[in-house]
Amino acid sequence: MSQNNSRAVFTTRFGAIATTVGSAVGLGNIWRFPYEAGVHGGGAFMICYLAFVFLIGVPLLCAEFCMGRGTRSNIFGAYRKLGGPHLARFAGTLGIVASLMILSFYSVVAGWTVEYCLSSLTGGLDFSDTAAGHGQFVSLTTGWRPLLWTAVFLVANFVILISGVTKGIERASNVMMPILFLLLVAFCINSFFLPGFGDGMRFIFAPDFSKITPQVLFGALGQAFFSLSLGIGGMMTYASYFSDKSRLGRTAMTTALLDSAVAILAGVIIFPAVFSFGISPQAGPTLVFEVLPNIFDRLPGGMIWSTLFFLLLFLASLTSTVSMSEISISYFCEEKKMSRTRATVLSSAIALAGGLLCAMSFGVMSDFTIFGMTVFDLFDYVASNFCMPVGGFVCAVFVGWFVDRKFIKDQLTDYEAYRFPLLRPLRFCLRWLCPVAILLIFLNITGIL
Ligand code: PFF
């Protein structure tokens, strides 16, 4: 990134793609996707998720990219410049509040990766059998240690954010992401040799269409939004740092392809193991942390694999939290005229308060529930399943119906430098497909339809 008229800009097209993929690929793919797929019946969920990624996610990525780069503003500023103050207040506030909620619970899970990484390194993990794995998870995620790791993770995030916009993490992610990808491929190959390979693959790839319920559609929609960092201005904010030659359409497609590839790899790793080790696919948020160490335990040099994996997962989480923090930081800096340092302190402090509450959901606050959910589950459910799709709905309707066509065309063709042949289908998706699909799913889940 380089400074340009006081606003940072990613210097290369590769830099823009790498950081966008860095935002998309994270715990959402490796931790959240398998547990959501497990809870929602496997194959049926997978089909819905992929359909939403490509039919709703890619058009919305294009829309957010156009708004962000075209206005070179944070989410609030982008809506204000293109649509006026009322829209900005609604969509901007929704995005900023949701991003801080996500940052809170995400930091807890990222904190678990720190704990698992260090415990693997010191040989402290005992995953000799499934019960031991579960017991270990419980002991590592209750008490005061998760609070500490949540705070440690947020401090790491803070340090990266404060040292300018992400130069270090940009470089690190360019190297680490391909390594993470290779490691996932290696674990996939290992899955092939597990006794539950066939059952696992059937579970995740053979869709039973009768299992597509309103809950499955709702969960898959939320997962598609979460995984692509959509609807709350994450991608809009990053696009505001893209150079004028970023090829937005291609960047959107590359991001969606790589992001879903990582989620599918995670599924191929987790479900054969789930069936091999007799773990319930419906275990929920703890699933991956209970399953993975069982896999490592059976590999030669398991400790090294495990340490490396959790280290890379930690870094993948950082590249995602940097982007979600940037949503509120850019708002505080540009709209509230705070210095970057103050804005970063404020956003980190809010996330820390929320993060500690979420971390305690697995310990002293496990009995404290709202609508039957712990604070951790509530933050995830509200932000991912409500705020993100509602933000996506607003963005699709706004860009599809109200933003000047020429503005969108200029963004997608880099001011006529080349053609963008998919402009019409894109507009159709934004005007009709995305809003109608999101609306139907919401009406369906509330029982109105
Ligand atoms: N897409 C990230 C993941 O899958 O881990 C999570 C995320 C990042 C959500 C940035 C929202 C956001 F703004």
CSV table of C-alpha atoms and ligand atoms in Angstrom, one decimal:
chain,number,residue,atom,x,y,z
A,1,MET,CA,0.0,0.0,0.0
A,2,SER,CA,1.2,3.6,-0.6
A,3,GLN,CA,-0.1,6.9,0.6
A,4,ASN,CA,-2.1,8.8,-2.1
A,5,ASN,CA,-3.8,12.1,-1.3
A,6,SER,CA,-3.6,11.1,2.4
A,7,ARG,CA,-5.6,7.9,1.7
A,8,ALA,CA,-3.8,4.6,1.4
A,9,VAL,CA,-3.9,2.6,-1.8
A,10,PHE,CA,-3.0,-1.0,-2.5
A,11,THR,CA,-0.1,-0.6,-4.9
A,12,THR,CA,-0.6,-3.7,-7.1
A,13,ARG,CA,-3.6,-5.6,-8.4
A,14,PHE,CA,-2.2,-8.7,-6.7
A,15,GLY,CA,-2.1,-6.8,-3.4
A,16,ALA,CA,-5.8,-6.0,-3.7
A,17,ILE,CA,-6.7,-9.6,-4.5
A,18,ALA,CA,-4.5,-11.0,-1.8
A,19,THR,CA,-5.9,-8.7,0.9
A,20,THR,CA,-9.5,-9.2,-0.2
A,21,VAL,CA,-9.0,-13.0,-0.1
A,22,GLY,CA,-7.2,-12.5,3.2
A,23,SER,CA,-10.4,-10.8,4.5
A,24,ALA,CA,-12.7,-13.5,3.2
A,25,VAL,CA,-10.6,-16.6,4.1
A,26,GLY,CA,-10.5,-17.1,7.9
A,27,LEU,CA,-12.3,-18.8,10.7
A,28,GLY,CA,-15.5,-18.5,8.6
A,29,ASN,CA,-14.2,-21.1,6.3
A,30,ILE,CA,-12.4,-23.4,8.6
A,31,TRP,CA,-14.3,-23.1,11.8
A,32,ARG,CA,-17.8,-21.8,11.0
A,33,PHE,CA,-18.5,-23.5,7.7
A,34,PRO,CA,-18.0,-27.1,8.9
A,35,TYR,CA,-20.1,-26.5,12.1
A,36,GLU,CA,-22.9,-24.8,10.2
A,37,ALA,CA,-22.9,-27.5,7.6
A,38,GLY,CA,-22.9,-30.2,10.3
A,39,VAL,CA,-25.8,-28.6,12.2
A,40,HIS,CA,-27.8,-28.1,8.9
A,41,GLY,CA,-27.5,-31.6,7.4
A,42,GLY,CA,-24.3,-31.5,5.2
A,43,GLY,CA,-25.0,-31.7,1.5
A,44,ALA,CA,-28.2,-29.8,1.5
A,45,PHE,CA,-26.5,-26.9,3.3
A,46,MET,CA,-23.5,-27.1,0.9
A,47,ILE,CA,-25.6,-26.7,-2.2
A,48,CYS,CA,-27.5,-23.8,-0.8
A,49,TYR,CA,-24.3,-22.1,0.4
A,50,LEU,CA,-22.6,-22.4,-3.0
A,51,ALA,CA,-25.7,-21.2,-4.8
A,52,PHE,CA,-25.8,-18.1,-2.5
A,53,VAL,CA,-22.1,-17.4,-2.9
A,54,PHE,CA,-22.2,-17.2,-6.7
A,55,LEU,CA,-25.7,-15.9,-7.3
A,56,ILE,CA,-25.9,-13.4,-4.4
A,57,GLY,CA,-22.4,-13.1,-3.1
A,58,VAL,CA,-20.5,-12.3,-6.3
A,59,PRO,CA,-23.0,-9.6,-7.5
A,60,LEU,CA,-22.9,-8.0,-4.0
A,61,LEU,CA,-19.1,-8.1,-4.0
A,62,CYS,CA,-19.2,-6.2,-7.2
A,63,ALA,CA,-21.7,-3.7,-5.8
A,64,GLU,CA,-19.6,-3.1,-2.6
A,65,PHE,CA,-16.4,-2.8,-4.6
A,66,CYS,CA,-18.0,-0.2,-6.9
A,67,MET,CA,-19.3,1.8,-4.0
A,68,GLY,CA,-16.1,1.6,-2.0
A,69,ARG,CA,-13.7,2.4,-4.8
A,70,GLY,CA,-16.0,4.9,-6.6
A,71,THR,CA,-16.3,7.0,-3.4
A,72,ARG,CA,-13.0,6.2,-1.7
A,73,SER,CA,-14.9,6.3,1.6
A,74,ASN,CA,-15.8,4.2,4.6
A,75,ILE,CA,-19.3,2.6,4.6
A,76,PHE,CA,-21.0,5.6,6.1
A,77,GLY,CA,-19.3,8.1,3.7
A,78,ALA,CA,-20.0,5.9,0.7
A,79,TYR,CA,-23.7,5.8,1.4
A,80,ARG,CA,-23.8,9.4,2.2
A,81,LYS,CA,-22.1,10.5,-1.0
A,82,LEU,CA,-24.2,8.3,-3.2
A,83,GLY,CA,-27.5,8.2,-1.3
A,84,GLY,CA,-27.8,10.9,1.3
A,85,PRO,CA,-27.5,11.1,5.1
A,86,HIS,CA,-30.5,9.0,6.1
A,87,LEU,CA,-29.5,6.0,4.2
A,88,ALA,CA,-25.9,6.5,5.5
A,89,ARG,CA,-27.2,6.5,9.0
A,90,PHE,CA,-29.1,3.3,8.6
A,91,ALA,CA,-26.7,1.2,6.5
A,92,GLY,CA,-23.6,2.7,8.1
A,93,THR,CA,-24.7,2.1,11.7
A,94,LEU,CA,-25.8,-1.4,10.9
A,95,GLY,CA,-22.4,-2.2,9.4
A,96,ILE,CA,-20.4,-0.6,12.1
A,97,VAL,CA,-22.3,-2.2,15.0
A,98,ALA,CA,-22.3,-5.7,13.3
A,99,SER,CA,-18.6,-5.5,12.5
A,100,LEU,CA,-17.9,-4.8,16.2
A,101,MET,CA,-20.1,-7.7,17.3
A,102,ILE,CA,-18.3,-10.0,14.9
A,103,LEU,CA,-14.9,-8.8,16.0
A,104,SER,CA,-15.9,-9.7,19.6
A,105,PHE,CA,-16.8,-13.3,19.1
A,106,TYR,CA,-14.3,-13.9,16.3
A,107,SER,CA,-11.5,-12.8,18.7
A,108,VAL,CA,-12.6,-15.5,21.2
A,109,VAL,CA,-12.3,-18.2,18.6
A,110,ALA,CA,-9.0,-16.8,17.3
A,111,GLY,CA,-7.9,-16.9,21.0
A,112,TRP,CA,-8.6,-20.6,21.0
A,113,THR,CA,-6.2,-21.0,18.0
A,114,VAL,CA,-3.5,-19.3,20.1
A,115,GLU,CA,-4.1,-21.6,23.0
A,116,TYR,CA,-4.1,-24.7,20.7
A,117,CYS,CA,-1.0,-23.5,18.9
A,118,LEU,CA,1.0,-23.0,22.1
A,119,SER,CA,-0.4,-26.2,23.7
A,120,SER,CA,0.6,-28.2,20.6
A,121,LEU,CA,4.1,-26.6,20.7
A,122,THR,CA,4.6,-27.6,24.3
A,123,GLY,CA,3.1,-31.0,23.8
A,124,GLY,CA,0.3,-30.2,26.2
A,125,LEU,CA,-2.5,-31.4,24.0
A,126,ASP,CA,-3.9,-34.9,24.7
A,127,PHE,CA,-6.1,-36.1,21.9
A,128,SER,CA,-5.6,-39.8,22.3
A,129,ASP,CA,-9.3,-40.3,22.0
A,130,THR,CA,-12.5,-38.4,21.4
A,131,ALA,CA,-13.4,-38.0,25.0
A,132,ALA,CA,-10.0,-36.7,25.8
A,133,GLY,CA,-10.3,-34.2,22.9
A,134,HIS,CA,-13.6,-33.0,24.2
A,135,GLY,CA,-12.3,-32.8,27.8
A,136,GLN,CA,-9.3,-30.8,26.6
A,137,PHE,CA,-11.5,-28.4,24.7
A,138,VAL,CA,-13.6,-27.8,27.7
A,139,SER,CA,-10.6,-27.2,30.0
A,140,LEU,CA,-8.9,-24.9,27.5
A,141,THR,CA,-11.9,-22.8,26.8
A,142,THR,CA,-13.3,-22.3,30.4
A,143,GLY,CA,-11.7,-20.4,33.2
A,144,TRP,CA,-9.5,-17.3,32.8
A,145,ARG,CA,-7.2,-18.4,30.0
A,146,PRO,CA,-9.6,-17.8,27.1
A,147,LEU,CA,-10.1,-14.3,28.4
A,148,LEU,CA,-6.3,-13.8,28.3
A,149,TRP,CA,-6.0,-15.2,24.7
A,150,THR,CA,-8.9,-13.1,23.5
A,151,ALA,CA,-7.1,-10.0,24.8
A,152,VAL,CA,-3.8,-11.2,23.4
A,153,PHE,CA,-5.3,-11.7,20.0
A,154,LEU,CA,-6.9,-8.2,20.1
A,155,VAL,CA,-3.6,-6.7,21.0
A,156,ALA,CA,-1.9,-8.4,18.0
A,157,ASN,CA,-4.7,-7.0,15.9
A,158,PHE,CA,-4.2,-3.6,17.4
A,159,VAL,CA,-0.5,-3.6,16.8
A,160,ILE,CA,-1.0,-4.4,13.1
A,161,LEU,CA,-3.7,-1.8,12.7
A,162,ILE,CA,-1.7,0.9,14.4
A,163,SER,CA,1.4,0.4,12.3
A,164,GLY,CA,-0.2,2.0,9.2
A,165,VAL,CA,-2.6,0.2,7.0
A,166,THR,CA,-1.4,-3.4,7.0
A,167,LYS,CA,1.9,-3.4,5.2
A,168,GLY,CA,3.3,-6.2,7.3
A,169,ILE,CA,0.2,-8.3,7.3
A,170,GLU,CA,-0.2,-7.8,3.5
A,171,ARG,CA,3.3,-9.3,3.0
A,172,ALA,CA,2.8,-12.0,5.6
A,173,SER,CA,-0.5,-13.0,4.1
A,174,ASN,CA,0.9,-13.3,0.6
A,175,VAL,CA,3.2,-16.0,1.9
A,176,MET,CA,1.1,-17.6,4.6
A,177,MET,CA,-2.2,-18.0,2.7
A,178,PRO,CA,-0.6,-20.2,0.0
A,179,ILE,CA,1.0,-22.3,2.7
A,180,LEU,CA,-2.3,-22.6,4.6
A,181,PHE,CA,-3.9,-23.7,1.3
A,182,LEU,CA,-1.2,-26.4,0.7
A,183,LEU,CA,-1.6,-27.6,4.3
A,184,LEU,CA,-5.3,-28.0,3.8
A,185,VAL,CA,-4.7,-30.0,0.6
A,186,ALA,CA,-2.3,-32.3,2.5
A,187,PHE,CA,-4.9,-32.9,5.2
A,188,CYS,CA,-7.5,-33.6,2.5
A,189,ILE,CA,-5.3,-36.3,1.1
A,190,ASN,CA,-5.0,-37.7,4.6
A,191,SER,CA,-8.8,-37.8,4.9
A,192,PHE,CA,-8.8,-40.3,2.1
A,193,PHE,CA,-7.1,-42.9,4.3
A,194,LEU,CA,-9.6,-42.5,7.2
A,195,PRO,CA,-12.2,-45.3,7.7
A,196,GLY,CA,-15.0,-42.7,7.7
A,197,PHE,CA,-14.0,-41.2,4.3
A,198,GLY,CA,-17.0,-42.5,2.4
A,199,ASP,CA,-19.5,-41.5,5.0
A,200,GLY,CA,-18.0,-38.1,5.4
A,201,MET,CA,-18.0,-37.4,1.7
A,202,ARG,CA,-21.5,-38.6,1.4
A,203,PHE,CA,-22.6,-36.4,4.3
A,204,ILE,CA,-21.1,-33.2,2.8
A,205,PHE,CA,-21.5,-33.8,-1.0
A,206,ALA,CA,-24.7,-35.9,-1.5
A,207,PRO,CA,-27.5,-33.4,-1.1
A,208,ASP,CA,-30.8,-34.6,0.3
A,209,PHE,CA,-33.1,-32.0,-1.1
A,210,SER,CA,-35.8,-32.9,1.3
A,211,LYS,CA,-33.6,-31.5,4.0
A,212,ILE,CA,-33.7,-28.0,2.6
A,213,THR,CA,-35.7,-26.2,5.3
A,214,PRO,CA,-36.1,-22.5,6.0
A,215,GLN,CA,-33.5,-22.9,8.7
A,216,VAL,CA,-31.0,-24.5,6.2
A,217,LEU,CA,-31.6,-21.6,3.7
A,218,PHE,CA,-31.3,-19.0,6.5
A,219,GLY,CA,-28.1,-20.6,7.8
A,220,ALA,CA,-26.5,-20.9,4.3
A,221,LEU,CA,-27.4,-17.4,3.5
A,222,GLY,CA,-25.7,-16.1,6.7
A,223,GLN,CA,-22.7,-18.3,6.1
A,224,ALA,CA,-22.3,-17.0,2.5
A,225,PHE,CA,-22.4,-13.4,3.8
A,226,PHE,CA,-20.1,-14.1,6.7
A,227,SER,CA,-17.5,-16.0,4.6
A,228,LEU,CA,-17.4,-13.2,1.9
A,229,SER,CA,-17.3,-10.4,4.6
A,230,LEU,CA,-20.4,-9.0,2.9
A,231,GLY,CA,-23.3,-6.6,3.8
A,232,ILE,CA,-21.6,-4.6,6.6
A,233,GLY,CA,-19.0,-2.7,4.5
A,234,GLY,CA,-16.0,-5.0,4.9
A,235,MET,CA,-15.4,-5.3,1.2
A,236,MET,CA,-16.6,-1.8,0.6
A,237,THR,CA,-14.0,-0.4,2.9
A,238,TYR,CA,-11.2,-2.5,1.4
A,239,ALA,CA,-12.2,-1.5,-2.1
A,240,SER,CA,-11.8,2.1,-1.1
A,241,TYR,CA,-8.1,1.4,-0.9
A,242,PHE,CA,-8.0,-0.4,-4.4
A,243,SER,CA,-6.1,1.3,-7.2
A,244,ASP,CA,-7.9,2.6,-10.2
A,245,LYS,CA,-6.8,-0.5,-12.2
A,246,SER,CA,-8.1,-3.2,-10.0
A,247,ARG,CA,-10.5,-5.0,-12.3
A,248,LEU,CA,-13.3,-5.3,-9.8
A,249,GLY,CA,-15.3,-8.0,-11.5
A,250,ARG,CA,-12.3,-10.4,-11.7
A,251,THR,CA,-11.4,-9.6,-8.1
A,252,ALA,CA,-14.9,-10.5,-7.0
A,253,MET,CA,-14.9,-13.8,-8.9
A,254,THR,CA,-11.4,-14.8,-7.7
A,255,THR,CA,-12.3,-14.0,-4.1
A,256,ALA,CA,-15.5,-16.1,-4.3
A,257,LEU,CA,-13.8,-19.0,-6.0
A,258,LEU,CA,-10.8,-19.2,-3.5
A,259,ASP,CA,-13.1,-18.6,-0.5
A,260,SER,CA,-15.4,-21.4,-1.4
A,261,ALA,CA,-12.5,-23.7,-2.3
A,262,VAL,CA,-11.1,-23.3,1.2
A,263,ALA,CA,-14.5,-24.0,2.8
A,264,ILE,CA,-14.9,-27.2,0.7
A,265,LEU,CA,-11.4,-28.3,1.7
A,266,ALA,CA,-12.3,-27.8,5.3
A,267,GLY,CA,-15.4,-29.9,4.8
A,268,VAL,CA,-13.4,-32.7,3.2
A,269,ILE,CA,-11.0,-32.6,6.2
A,270,ILE,CA,-13.6,-32.4,9.0
A,271,PHE,CA,-16.4,-34.8,8.0
A,272,PRO,CA,-14.5,-38.0,7.2
A,273,ALA,CA,-12.8,-37.4,10.6
A,274,VAL,CA,-16.1,-36.8,12.3
A,275,PHE,CA,-17.4,-40.2,11.1
A,276,SER,CA,-14.1,-41.9,11.8
A,277,PHE,CA,-13.9,-40.8,15.4
A,278,GLY,CA,-17.6,-41.1,16.3
A,279,ILE,CA,-18.1,-37.3,16.9
A,280,SER,CA,-21.5,-35.8,16.3
A,281,PRO,CA,-21.5,-33.5,13.2
A,282,GLN,CA,-24.0,-31.4,15.1
A,283,ALA,CA,-21.5,-30.5,17.9
A,284,GLY,CA,-21.8,-26.8,17.0
A,285,PRO,CA,-19.0,-24.1,17.5
A,286,THR,CA,-16.7,-26.6,19.2
A,287,LEU,CA,-16.7,-29.1,16.3
A,288,VAL,CA,-13.5,-28.2,14.6
A,289,PHE,CA,-11.5,-27.8,17.7
A,290,GLU,CA,-12.6,-31.2,18.9
A,291,VAL,CA,-12.1,-33.0,15.6
A,292,LEU,CA,-8.8,-31.5,14.2
A,293,PRO,CA,-6.5,-32.6,17.0
A,294,ASN,CA,-7.8,-36.2,16.6
A,295,ILE,CA,-6.5,-36.0,13.1
A,296,PHE,CA,-3.2,-34.6,14.1
A,297,ASP,CA,-2.8,-37.2,16.8
A,298,ARG,CA,-2.8,-39.9,14.2
A,299,LEU,CA,-0.3,-38.3,11.9
A,300,PRO,CA,3.5,-38.9,12.2
A,301,GLY,CA,4.9,-35.7,13.6
A,302,GLY,CA,1.4,-34.7,14.7
A,303,MET,CA,2.7,-32.0,17.1
A,304,ILE,CA,4.4,-30.2,14.3
A,305,TRP,CA,1.4,-30.3,11.9
A,306,SER,CA,-0.8,-29.2,14.7
A,307,THR,CA,1.4,-26.2,15.7
A,308,LEU,CA,1.8,-25.1,12.1
A,309,PHE,CA,-1.9,-25.4,11.4
A,310,PHE,CA,-3.0,-23.4,14.4
A,311,LEU,CA,-0.4,-20.8,13.7
A,312,LEU,CA,-1.6,-20.4,10.1
A,313,LEU,CA,-5.2,-20.3,11.3
A,314,PHE,CA,-4.2,-17.6,13.7
A,315,LEU,CA,-2.7,-15.6,10.9
A,316,ALA,CA,-5.7,-16.2,8.6
A,317,SER,CA,-7.9,-14.9,11.5
A,318,LEU,CA,-5.7,-11.8,11.7
A,319,THR,CA,-6.1,-10.9,8.1
A,320,SER,CA,-9.8,-11.1,8.5
A,321,THR,CA,-10.0,-9.1,11.8
A,322,VAL,CA,-7.9,-6.4,10.3
A,323,SER,CA,-10.5,-5.9,7.6
A,324,MET,CA,-13.5,-6.0,10.0
A,325,SER,CA,-11.7,-3.5,12.3
A,326,GLU,CA,-11.1,-1.3,9.4
A,327,ILE,CA,-14.9,-0.8,9.0
A,328,SER,CA,-15.2,1.1,12.3
A,329,ILE,CA,-11.8,2.6,12.3
A,330,SER,CA,-12.2,4.2,8.8
A,331,TYR,CA,-15.6,5.5,10.0
A,332,PHE,CA,-14.2,7.0,13.2
A,333,CYS,CA,-11.3,8.6,11.3
A,334,GLU,CA,-13.2,10.0,8.3
A,335,GLU,CA,-16.6,10.8,9.8
A,336,LYS,CA,-15.7,11.6,13.4
A,337,LYS,CA,-12.3,13.1,12.5
A,338,MET,CA,-10.4,11.1,15.1
A,339,SER,CA,-6.7,10.3,14.7
A,340,ARG,CA,-6.0,6.8,13.5
A,341,THR,CA,-4.5,5.9,16.9
A,342,ARG,CA,-7.6,7.0,18.8
A,343,ALA,CA,-9.9,5.3,16.4
A,344,THR,CA,-8.0,2.1,16.7
A,345,VAL,CA,-8.0,2.3,20.5
A,346,LEU,CA,-11.7,2.9,20.6
A,347,SER,CA,-12.6,0.1,18.2
A,348,SER,CA,-10.3,-2.3,20.0
A,349,ALA,CA,-11.7,-1.4,23.4
A,350,ILE,CA,-15.3,-2.0,22.3
A,351,ALA,CA,-14.2,-5.4,20.8
A,352,LEU,CA,-12.3,-6.3,24.0
A,353,ALA,CA,-15.4,-5.6,26.1
A,354,GLY,CA,-17.6,-7.6,23.8
A,355,GLY,CA,-14.9,-10.3,23.4
A,356,LEU,CA,-14.6,-10.9,27.2
A,357,LEU,CA,-18.4,-11.3,27.5
A,358,CYS,CA,-18.3,-13.8,24.6
A,359,ALA,CA,-15.4,-15.7,26.1
A,360,MET,CA,-17.2,-16.0,29.4
A,361,SER,CA,-20.1,-17.6,27.5
A,362,PHE,CA,-18.2,-20.8,27.7
A,363,GLY,CA,-17.5,-20.5,31.4
A,364,VAL,CA,-19.1,-18.4,34.1
A,365,MET,CA,-21.7,-17.0,31.8
A,366,SER,CA,-22.8,-20.2,30.2
A,367,ASP,CA,-26.1,-20.1,31.9
A,368,PHE,CA,-26.8,-16.5,31.0
A,369,THR,CA,-28.9,-16.7,27.9
A,370,ILE,CA,-31.0,-14.3,25.8
A,371,PHE,CA,-33.6,-15.9,23.5
A,372,GLY,CA,-32.1,-19.2,24.5
A,373,MET,CA,-28.6,-18.2,23.3
A,374,THR,CA,-25.4,-17.3,25.1
A,375,VAL,CA,-23.9,-13.9,24.4
A,376,PHE,CA,-21.4,-15.6,22.0
A,377,ASP,CA,-24.1,-17.4,20.0
A,378,LEU,CA,-26.3,-14.3,20.0
A,379,PHE,CA,-23.6,-12.0,18.6
A,380,ASP,CA,-22.9,-14.5,15.9
A,381,TYR,CA,-26.6,-15.2,15.1
A,382,VAL,CA,-27.6,-11.5,15.0
A,383,ALA,CA,-24.6,-10.2,13.1
A,384,SER,CA,-24.3,-13.0,10.5
A,385,ASN,CA,-27.8,-14.0,10.0
A,386,PHE,CA,-29.6,-10.7,10.3
A,387,CYS,CA,-27.3,-7.7,10.0
A,388,MET,CA,-25.3,-9.0,7.1
A,389,PRO,CA,-28.2,-10.1,4.9
A,390,VAL,CA,-30.1,-6.9,5.7
A,391,GLY,CA,-27.1,-4.8,4.8
A,392,GLY,CA,-26.7,-6.9,1.6
A,393,PHE,CA,-30.4,-6.3,0.8
A,394,VAL,CA,-30.0,-2.5,1.2
A,395,CYS,CA,-26.8,-2.5,-0.9
A,396,ALA,CA,-28.4,-4.6,-3.8
A,397,VAL,CA,-31.5,-2.5,-4.0
A,398,PHE,CA,-29.5,0.8,-3.7
A,399,VAL,CA,-26.9,-0.1,-6.4
A,400,GLY,CA,-29.4,-1.9,-8.6
A,401,TRP,CA,-32.1,0.7,-8.6
A,402,PHE,CA,-30.7,4.0,-7.5
A,403,VAL,CA,-27.0,4.5,-8.3
A,404,ASP,CA,-26.2,6.0,-11.7
A,405,ARG,CA,-25.5,3.3,-14.3
A,406,LYS,CA,-22.5,5.1,-15.7
A,407,PHE,CA,-20.9,5.2,-12.2
A,408,ILE,CA,-21.2,1.4,-12.0
A,409,LYS,CA,-20.0,0.9,-15.5
A,410,ASP,CA,-17.0,3.1,-15.0
A,411,GLN,CA,-16.0,1.2,-11.9
A,412,LEU,CA,-16.4,-2.2,-13.5
A,413,THR,CA,-14.5,-1.3,-16.7
A,414,ASP,CA,-11.9,0.9,-14.9
A,415,TYR,CA,-13.2,3.9,-16.8
A,416,GLU,CA,-13.7,2.1,-20.1
A,417,ALA,CA,-10.2,0.6,-20.2
A,418,TYR,CA,-11.8,-2.7,-21.2
A,419,ARG,CA,-15.3,-4.2,-21.5
A,420,PHE,CA,-17.4,-5.8,-18.8
A,421,PRO,CA,-19.8,-8.1,-20.6
A,422,LEU,CA,-21.7,-9.1,-17.6
A,423,LEU,CA,-23.2,-5.7,-16.7
A,424,ARG,CA,-26.8,-6.7,-17.6
A,425,PRO,CA,-26.8,-10.0,-15.7
A,426,LEU,CA,-25.2,-8.2,-12.8
A,427,ARG,CA,-27.9,-5.5,-12.7
A,428,PHE,CA,-30.6,-8.2,-13.0
A,429,CYS,CA,-29.1,-9.9,-9.9
A,430,LEU,CA,-28.8,-6.7,-7.9
A,431,ARG,CA,-32.3,-5.5,-8.9
A,432,TRP,CA,-34.2,-8.7,-8.6
A,433,LEU,CA,-32.5,-11.9,-7.6
A,434,CYS,CA,-30.6,-10.7,-4.5
A,435,PRO,CA,-33.4,-8.6,-2.9
A,436,VAL,CA,-36.1,-11.1,-3.7
A,437,ALA,CA,-34.1,-14.1,-2.5
A,438,ILE,CA,-33.1,-12.4,0.8
A,439,LEU,CA,-36.7,-11.2,1.3
A,440,LEU,CA,-38.2,-14.6,0.7
A,441,ILE,CA,-35.7,-16.3,3.1
A,442,PHE,CA,-36.6,-13.8,5.8
A,443,LEU,CA,-40.3,-14.1,5.3
A,444,ASN,CA,-39.9,-17.9,5.3
A,445,ILE,CA,-37.9,-18.0,8.6
A,446,THR,CA,-40.3,-15.7,10.4
A,447,GLY,CA,-43.2,-18.0,9.3
A,448,ILE,CA,-44.9,-15.2,7.3
A,449,LEU,CA,-44.6,-17.2,4.1
B,1,PFF,N1,-14.9,-13.5,6.1
B,1,PFF,C1,-14.3,-13.7,7.3
B,1,PFF,C2,-14.2,-15.2,7.5
B,1,PFF,O1,-14.8,-16.0,6.8
B,1,PFF,O2,-13.5,-15.6,8.5
B,1,PFF,C3,-15.0,-13.0,8.5
B,1,PFF,C4,-15.3,-11.6,8.2
B,1,PFF,C5,-14.3,-10.7,7.9
B,1,PFF,C6,-16.6,-11.1,8.4
B,1,PFF,C7,-14.5,-9.3,7.7
B,1,PFF,C8,-16.8,-9.8,8.2
B,1,PFF,C9,-15.8,-8.9,7.9
B,1,PFF,F1,-16.1,-7.6,7.7
